[in-house]
Amino acid sequence: MGAALLPDAAFGIFPRFFNVPRHPLICRTTSATSVRKRNFFFGDKRISKSSLIVLSHLNDSDDKLTDVVVDQDDVIGIEDELVVTKKALSEAQHRQEIIEKERDQLLEELARSEAKKQEYITTILHDKEVAISELEAAKTLFQKKLEDSVEEKFNLESKLVLAKQDAVDLAVQVEKLAEVAFQQATSHILEDAQLRISSAETTAAEAAHLIENQIKDAIEGTISSIVEKSNHAIERALVVAEKAEELAKKSTETFIDGTSPFTEIAAVEAENIKLQGIIIDIESELMMARSQADKLKLELENTRQQLQAFEQRANDAEKALLDFQESSRENILQREEEMKSMLEKVKKDVADRTKAISKAFKADLKNIKATVEAAKEVVHCKDYAYLRRCEALQRSLKSSEDAVKMWRQRAEMAESLLLKERLQDEGDADSIYVVNGGRIDLLTDVDSQKWKLLSDGPRREIPQWMARRINAVSPKFPPKKIDVAEALTSKFRSLELPTVDEVWSIAREKPKEGDALIEHVYERETIEKKRKALERALHRKTIQWQRAPEQTKLEPGTGTGREIVFQGFNWESWRRRWYLELAAKTADLSNCGVTAVWLPPPTESVAPQGYMPSDLYNLNSSYGSVEELKYCIEEMHSQDLLALGDVVLNHRCAQKQSPNGVWNIFGGKLAWGPEAIVCDDPNFQGRGNPSSGDIFHAAPNVDHSQDFVRKDIKEWLNWLRNDIGFDGWRLDFVRGFSGTYVKEYIEASTPVFAIGEYWDSLGYEHGSLCYNQDAHRQRIINWINATGGTSSAFDMTTKGILHSALHNEYWRLIDPQGKPTGVMGWWASRAVTFLENHDTGSTQGHWPFPRDKLMQGYAYILTHPGTPTIFYDHFYDFGIHDVLTELIDARRRAGIHCRSSIKIYHANNEGYVAQVGDALVMKLGQFDWNPSKENQLEGSWQKFVDKGPDYQVWLRQ
């Protein structure tokens, strides 16, 4: 805002008494005469005279009254009075000149203040630009140093890779056992170095950003305060000037409109008095302006001091940054030396371990061979003994057949003899016989050897299993008779003995419990089982030696790193005997490449789906009984599948009401009370501590800060692991409690794999999905960090982005750093990707995936790092079983795991192209692309899956 100049009329009202401004009615008249009756007031006197005043205008450039003609006698008195008036006017003129000088001084001071303000602003802006340029230079230097450190890290990694290759070459000579030990010894060191480097980068970036914000805030605040105060002072000066201008205009108008100078003299005197007051006001305003200017100077001085302080801070920060870089360089060098020494030590240890392992392995192989030879010898001996026994049994059966023929003849002879004697001695009670179960027990007075032979015969005792078989094949044997009259009147006289074929069928019958050959059969079956178990163990050990190092690294957050999870239920599965149905599909799942099956919640529940558990130890649920659950898990284990249990730890439904009618008393083995419920759950009057997460309002929220609660949960999880057979966990609604408790539960129950469900809303703007979803995936990362990385989490971010990205918005699949935009892009090993589950899909449909983009979605998650999950409905009900199996096969052939590298080549409206690992390239979308069109892709590529405009997959030959 520039300085405003006041008009001359404001301070030059009456230069001289007879200098009259031009007026249209006066200044343009050459001469005029008039006789008027006027009343003059001068001081306290009133003059009333008639006079003739002649005004003559001689020159337009000189506005003076040259001729005054008065026809009266009082001209001399009037002239005296005019002299006095001239004196007064001269004094007023002098005062006006003083006012003009003060005005000019004020304007000059304002102009100087404005110039100084502009100078200060220019200086501050210049200092700001200098500071920003210095910060940019420091930032560039830091980036350069960071790139150097990253390059050093890559060099170190390359050295480690070379060392790893050396170790692998050495391990190949001793059947590749050293590779596993080397990887286990070096992986933690690399991870620690990467974490420390990332931490240093984050700390430096935060420090630079904080310094830049402080300088920016201080400069902007100082400039704004100076501008506001300067504008305020200028506005006040302008207001005073406008007031003075208005008073001057009024005075001018009064002088022009008046008809006598004597009248105007009094008005001028009054106006002079007013002007004196205005002058006083102006002087006070001037003093205030000066004080404001002094304050501005002080503030500018303070601002300069603050700028100097900020510069000092920036210098200190730069110095600290340089010190930090120097210390980082020294630490890196020291760590490099340590790692070199450690690598030497590792190599030495690996060599020693290799020798020891080789020696132990050779001894084990020798023992295993001896065991196998001994087992074969035992099996051969047992088989020989079994054959000898079978031959003896055959000879015994043949002799039995001959005996049967002989006894048939004897029986016929006995029957004919008995019939003949009965006819001869009918009515004689001396011979009484009873037919009993195929044998003839004769009760006669004469102890005849003949009848005794017929009665007993040269037989050995019949085994029970043979007796059961004989009874089964000869149901028509006559019943035992104990009454002589019944025996005499019975019409059944023939003896129906088993035929030869029936006797041989007894020999071919498999022995039952208690048979003579049962021990031999059991021994043979036991040996056969041990032999198969030994073969499987040797096969698994061979497979382990051939696997990549990532596959042998087992931890609950990643499993083996190559897991493919199958959700084995939907929202309506509880309506059938689900465990039995799922057990029948385990062989198919294993053949298709699935490694882990996520089972429904196993506990008794208020809701049939299982997510409102009550008695945790009661596993008879809507999905089946506890025996059926164990059978299902056994079938999975027989197919080398992991069984993941869906455990609900956030809430639990009570079985009893408190005296005031609130359901907060738990039953069963874990009989908790209100102290096990968080106190900020508004519906259940808990007496525990506040919740460490969000409240689930449908059931009492468990207070995990209580020691007895954590102890009971850990015992329950170990019971599920050891007694029921679960291998890992799917953790429901983990937003409800802190991840630190999850870490404690996982460390206590040691699952093979654990997944947390952290379902949070994505960012939307005006109804559309925002491109930047860093805040959403950061919340999931924070929960995983809280668990210490012991658990993975479902990648809700990737699912939400895929909903929009697959509708020709493939640019959503890459972030500004060139990485995937979900949790997969920041922590792929802990990201469990999926498209749908029992909540988002099935009959609930809370967040269903676009049906027409389903295969594109599976092509994305099954070919990318992380751990992919397949939904039951898609696999068995949507008709894409074989296509998903083909994608799983492509993932297996390319060796993709949860930590595989990814490089994105294209991500725009037309499509998406990425290379995953070293052996797979995939494309989404309709644009024309193949590996031969990409200059950065080397090698020979063969198309493995071709689904036209939807997706295509190439594998390196």
mmCIF file with all atom_site columns, C-alpha atoms in Angstrom, residues 559-639:
data_model
loop_
_atom_site.group_PDB
_atom_site.id
_atom_site.type_symbol
_atom_site.label_atom_id
_atom_site.label_alt_id
_atom_site.label_comp_id
_atom_site.label_asym_id
_atom_site.label_entity_id
_atom_site.label_seq_id
_atom_site.pdbx_PDB_ins_code
_atom_site.Cartn_x
_atom_site.Cartn_y
_atom_site.Cartn_z
_atom_site.occupancy
_atom_site.B_iso_or_equiv
_atom_site.pdbx_formal_charge
_atom_site.auth_seq_id
_atom_site.auth_comp_id
_atom_site.auth_asym_id
_atom_site.auth_atom_id
_atom_site.pdbx_PDB_model_num
ATOM 1  C CA . GLY A 1 559 ? 4.593   -70.364 7.615  1.00 0.00 ? 559 GLY A CA 1
ATOM 2  C CA . THR A 1 560 ? 7.034   -71.819 5.107  1.00 0.00 ? 560 THR A CA 1
ATOM 3  C CA . GLY A 1 561 ? 6.712   -68.722 2.943  1.00 0.00 ? 561 GLY A CA 1
ATOM 4  C CA . ARG A 1 562 ? 5.001   -70.746 0.206  1.00 0.00 ? 562 ARG A CA 1
ATOM 5  C CA . GLU A 1 563 ? 1.619   -71.279 1.809  1.00 0.00 ? 563 GLU A CA 1
ATOM 6  C CA . ILE A 1 564 ? -1.594  -71.179 -0.227 1.00 0.00 ? 564 ILE A CA 1
ATOM 7  C CA . VAL A 1 565 ? -4.572  -70.866 2.127  1.00 0.00 ? 565 VAL A CA 1
ATOM 8  C CA . PHE A 1 566 ? -8.013  -72.251 1.378  1.00 0.00 ? 566 PHE A CA 1
ATOM 9  C CA . GLN A 1 567 ? -11.036 -70.972 3.333  1.00 0.00 ? 567 GLN A CA 1
ATOM 10 C CA . GLY A 1 568 ? -12.896 -74.232 3.814  1.00 0.00 ? 568 GLY A CA 1
ATOM 11 C CA . PHE A 1 569 ? -16.393 -72.918 4.582  1.00 0.00 ? 569 PHE A CA 1
ATOM 12 C CA . ASN A 1 570 ? -18.927 -70.164 3.871  1.00 0.00 ? 570 ASN A CA 1
ATOM 13 C CA . TRP A 1 571 ? -21.702 -68.483 5.861  1.00 0.00 ? 571 TRP A CA 1
ATOM 14 C CA . GLU A 1 572 ? -24.158 -71.376 5.318  1.00 0.00 ? 572 GLU A CA 1
ATOM 15 C CA . SER A 1 573 ? -21.833 -74.351 5.906  1.00 0.00 ? 573 SER A CA 1
ATOM 16 C CA . TRP A 1 574 ? -23.191 -74.947 9.421  1.00 0.00 ? 574 TRP A CA 1
ATOM 17 C CA . ARG A 1 575 ? -26.428 -76.302 7.926  1.00 0.00 ? 575 ARG A CA 1
ATOM 18 C CA . ARG A 1 576 ? -24.699 -79.589 6.934  1.00 0.00 ? 576 ARG A CA 1
ATOM 19 C CA . ARG A 1 577 ? -22.297 -82.064 8.543  1.00 0.00 ? 577 ARG A CA 1
ATOM 20 C CA . TRP A 1 578 ? -19.494 -79.910 7.297  1.00 0.00 ? 578 TRP A CA 1
ATOM 21 C CA . TYR A 1 579 ? -16.475 -81.636 8.794  1.00 0.00 ? 579 TYR A CA 1
ATOM 22 C CA . LEU A 1 580 ? -17.292 -84.866 6.973  1.00 0.00 ? 580 LEU A CA 1
ATOM 23 C CA . GLU A 1 581 ? -17.911 -83.056 3.665  1.00 0.00 ? 581 GLU A CA 1
ATOM 24 C CA . LEU A 1 582 ? -14.652 -81.140 3.947  1.00 0.00 ? 582 LEU A CA 1
ATOM 25 C CA . ALA A 1 583 ? -12.692 -84.275 4.890  1.00 0.00 ? 583 ALA A CA 1
ATOM 26 C CA . ALA A 1 584 ? -13.739 -85.855 1.590  1.00 0.00 ? 584 ALA A CA 1
ATOM 27 C CA . LYS A 1 585 ? -12.161 -82.925 -0.335 1.00 0.00 ? 585 LYS A CA 1
ATOM 28 C CA . THR A 1 586 ? -8.721  -82.979 1.320  1.00 0.00 ? 586 THR A CA 1
ATOM 29 C CA . ALA A 1 587 ? -7.111  -85.161 -1.358 1.00 0.00 ? 587 ALA A CA 1
ATOM 30 C CA . ASP A 1 588 ? -8.349  -82.846 -4.125 1.00 0.00 ? 588 ASP A CA 1
ATOM 31 C CA . LEU A 1 589 ? -7.128  -79.733 -2.273 1.00 0.00 ? 589 LEU A CA 1
ATOM 32 C CA . SER A 1 590 ? -3.688  -81.238 -1.764 1.00 0.00 ? 590 SER A CA 1
ATOM 33 C CA . ASN A 1 591 ? -3.414  -82.273 -5.412 1.00 0.00 ? 591 ASN A CA 1
ATOM 34 C CA . CYS A 1 592 ? -4.369  -78.761 -6.540 1.00 0.00 ? 592 CYS A CA 1
ATOM 35 C CA . GLY A 1 593 ? -1.527  -77.178 -4.546 1.00 0.00 ? 593 GLY A CA 1
ATOM 36 C CA . VAL A 1 594 ? -3.302  -75.933 -1.413 1.00 0.00 ? 594 VAL A CA 1
ATOM 37 C CA . THR A 1 595 ? -1.104  -76.133 1.699  1.00 0.00 ? 595 THR A CA 1
ATOM 38 C CA . ALA A 1 596 ? -3.365  -74.830 4.521  1.00 0.00 ? 596 ALA A CA 1
ATOM 39 C CA . VAL A 1 597 ? -7.118  -75.037 5.151  1.00 0.00 ? 597 VAL A CA 1
ATOM 40 C CA . TRP A 1 598 ? -8.902  -72.442 7.271  1.00 0.00 ? 598 TRP A CA 1
ATOM 41 C CA . LEU A 1 599 ? -11.600 -74.257 9.280  1.00 0.00 ? 599 LEU A CA 1
ATOM 42 C CA . PRO A 1 600 ? -14.703 -72.579 10.798 1.00 0.00 ? 600 PRO A CA 1
ATOM 43 C CA . PRO A 1 601 ? -14.857 -71.652 14.520 1.00 0.00 ? 601 PRO A CA 1
ATOM 44 C CA . PRO A 1 602 ? -14.941 -74.992 16.375 1.00 0.00 ? 602 PRO A CA 1
ATOM 45 C CA . THR A 1 603 ? -16.508 -73.997 19.709 1.00 0.00 ? 603 THR A CA 1
ATOM 46 C CA . GLU A 1 604 ? -20.067 -74.037 20.948 1.00 0.00 ? 604 GLU A CA 1
ATOM 47 C CA . SER A 1 605 ? -21.675 -70.741 19.922 1.00 0.00 ? 605 SER A CA 1
ATOM 48 C CA . VAL A 1 606 ? -24.865 -68.733 20.433 1.00 0.00 ? 606 VAL A CA 1
ATOM 49 C CA . ALA A 1 607 ? -24.900 -68.053 16.675 1.00 0.00 ? 607 ALA A CA 1
ATOM 50 C CA . PRO A 1 608 ? -24.628 -71.202 14.530 1.00 0.00 ? 608 PRO A CA 1
ATOM 51 C CA . GLN A 1 609 ? -21.800 -69.757 12.416 1.00 0.00 ? 609 GLN A CA 1
ATOM 52 C CA . GLY A 1 610 ? -19.529 -69.929 15.495 1.00 0.00 ? 610 GLY A CA 1
ATOM 53 C CA . TYR A 1 611 ? -18.563 -66.271 15.980 1.00 0.00 ? 611 TYR A CA 1
ATOM 54 C CA . MET A 1 612 ? -20.440 -65.864 19.289 1.00 0.00 ? 612 MET A CA 1
ATOM 55 C CA . PRO A 1 613 ? -18.579 -68.502 21.389 1.00 0.00 ? 613 PRO A CA 1
ATOM 56 C CA . SER A 1 614 ? -19.680 -69.493 24.883 1.00 0.00 ? 614 SER A CA 1
ATOM 57 C CA . ASP A 1 615 ? -18.037 -72.646 26.317 1.00 0.00 ? 615 ASP A CA 1
ATOM 58 C CA . LEU A 1 616 ? -14.612 -72.710 24.684 1.00 0.00 ? 616 LEU A CA 1
ATOM 59 C CA . TYR A 1 617 ? -13.875 -76.328 25.620 1.00 0.00 ? 617 TYR A CA 1
ATOM 60 C CA . ASN A 1 618 ? -17.101 -77.644 24.066 1.00 0.00 ? 618 ASN A CA 1
ATOM 61 C CA . LEU A 1 619 ? -16.253 -78.431 20.435 1.00 0.00 ? 619 LEU A CA 1
ATOM 62 C CA . ASN A 1 620 ? -19.624 -79.956 19.514 1.00 0.00 ? 620 ASN A CA 1
ATOM 63 C CA . SER A 1 621 ? -20.765 -77.199 17.146 1.00 0.00 ? 621 SER A CA 1
ATOM 64 C CA . SER A 1 622 ? -23.181 -76.781 14.248 1.00 0.00 ? 622 SER A CA 1
ATOM 65 C CA . TYR A 1 623 ? -20.467 -77.979 11.887 1.00 0.00 ? 623 TYR A CA 1
ATOM 66 C CA . GLY A 1 624 ? -20.189 -81.388 13.564 1.00 0.00 ? 624 GLY A CA 1
ATOM 67 C CA . SER A 1 625 ? -19.049 -83.238 16.665 1.00 0.00 ? 625 SER A CA 1
ATOM 68 C CA . VAL A 1 626 ? -15.586 -83.170 18.181 1.00 0.00 ? 626 VAL A CA 1
ATOM 69 C CA . GLU A 1 627 ? -14.940 -86.689 16.830 1.00 0.00 ? 627 GLU A CA 1
ATOM 70 C CA . GLU A 1 628 ? -15.836 -85.542 13.306 1.00 0.00 ? 628 GLU A CA 1
ATOM 71 C CA . LEU A 1 629 ? -13.545 -82.509 13.747 1.00 0.00 ? 629 LEU A CA 1
ATOM 72 C CA . LYS A 1 630 ? -10.626 -84.736 14.756 1.00 0.00 ? 630 LYS A CA 1
ATOM 73 C CA . TYR A 1 631 ? -11.316 -87.045 11.832 1.00 0.00 ? 631 TYR A CA 1
ATOM 74 C CA . CYS A 1 632 ? -11.317 -84.057 9.425  1.00 0.00 ? 632 CYS A CA 1
ATOM 75 C CA . ILE A 1 633 ? -7.996  -82.780 10.808 1.00 0.00 ? 633 ILE A CA 1
ATOM 76 C CA . GLU A 1 634 ? -6.479  -86.278 10.565 1.00 0.00 ? 634 GLU A CA 1
ATOM 77 C CA . GLU A 1 635 ? -7.517  -86.459 6.914  1.00 0.00 ? 635 GLU A CA 1
ATOM 78 C CA . MET A 1 636 ? -5.849  -83.087 6.298  1.00 0.00 ? 636 MET A CA 1
ATOM 79 C CA . HIS A 1 637 ? -2.658  -84.207 7.972  1.00 0.00 ? 637 HIS A CA 1
ATOM 80 C CA . SER A 1 638 ? -2.634  -87.379 5.903  1.00 0.00 ? 638 SER A CA 1
ATOM 81 C CA . GLN A 1 639 ? -2.613  -85.135 2.816  1.00 0.00 ? 639 GLN A CA 1
#
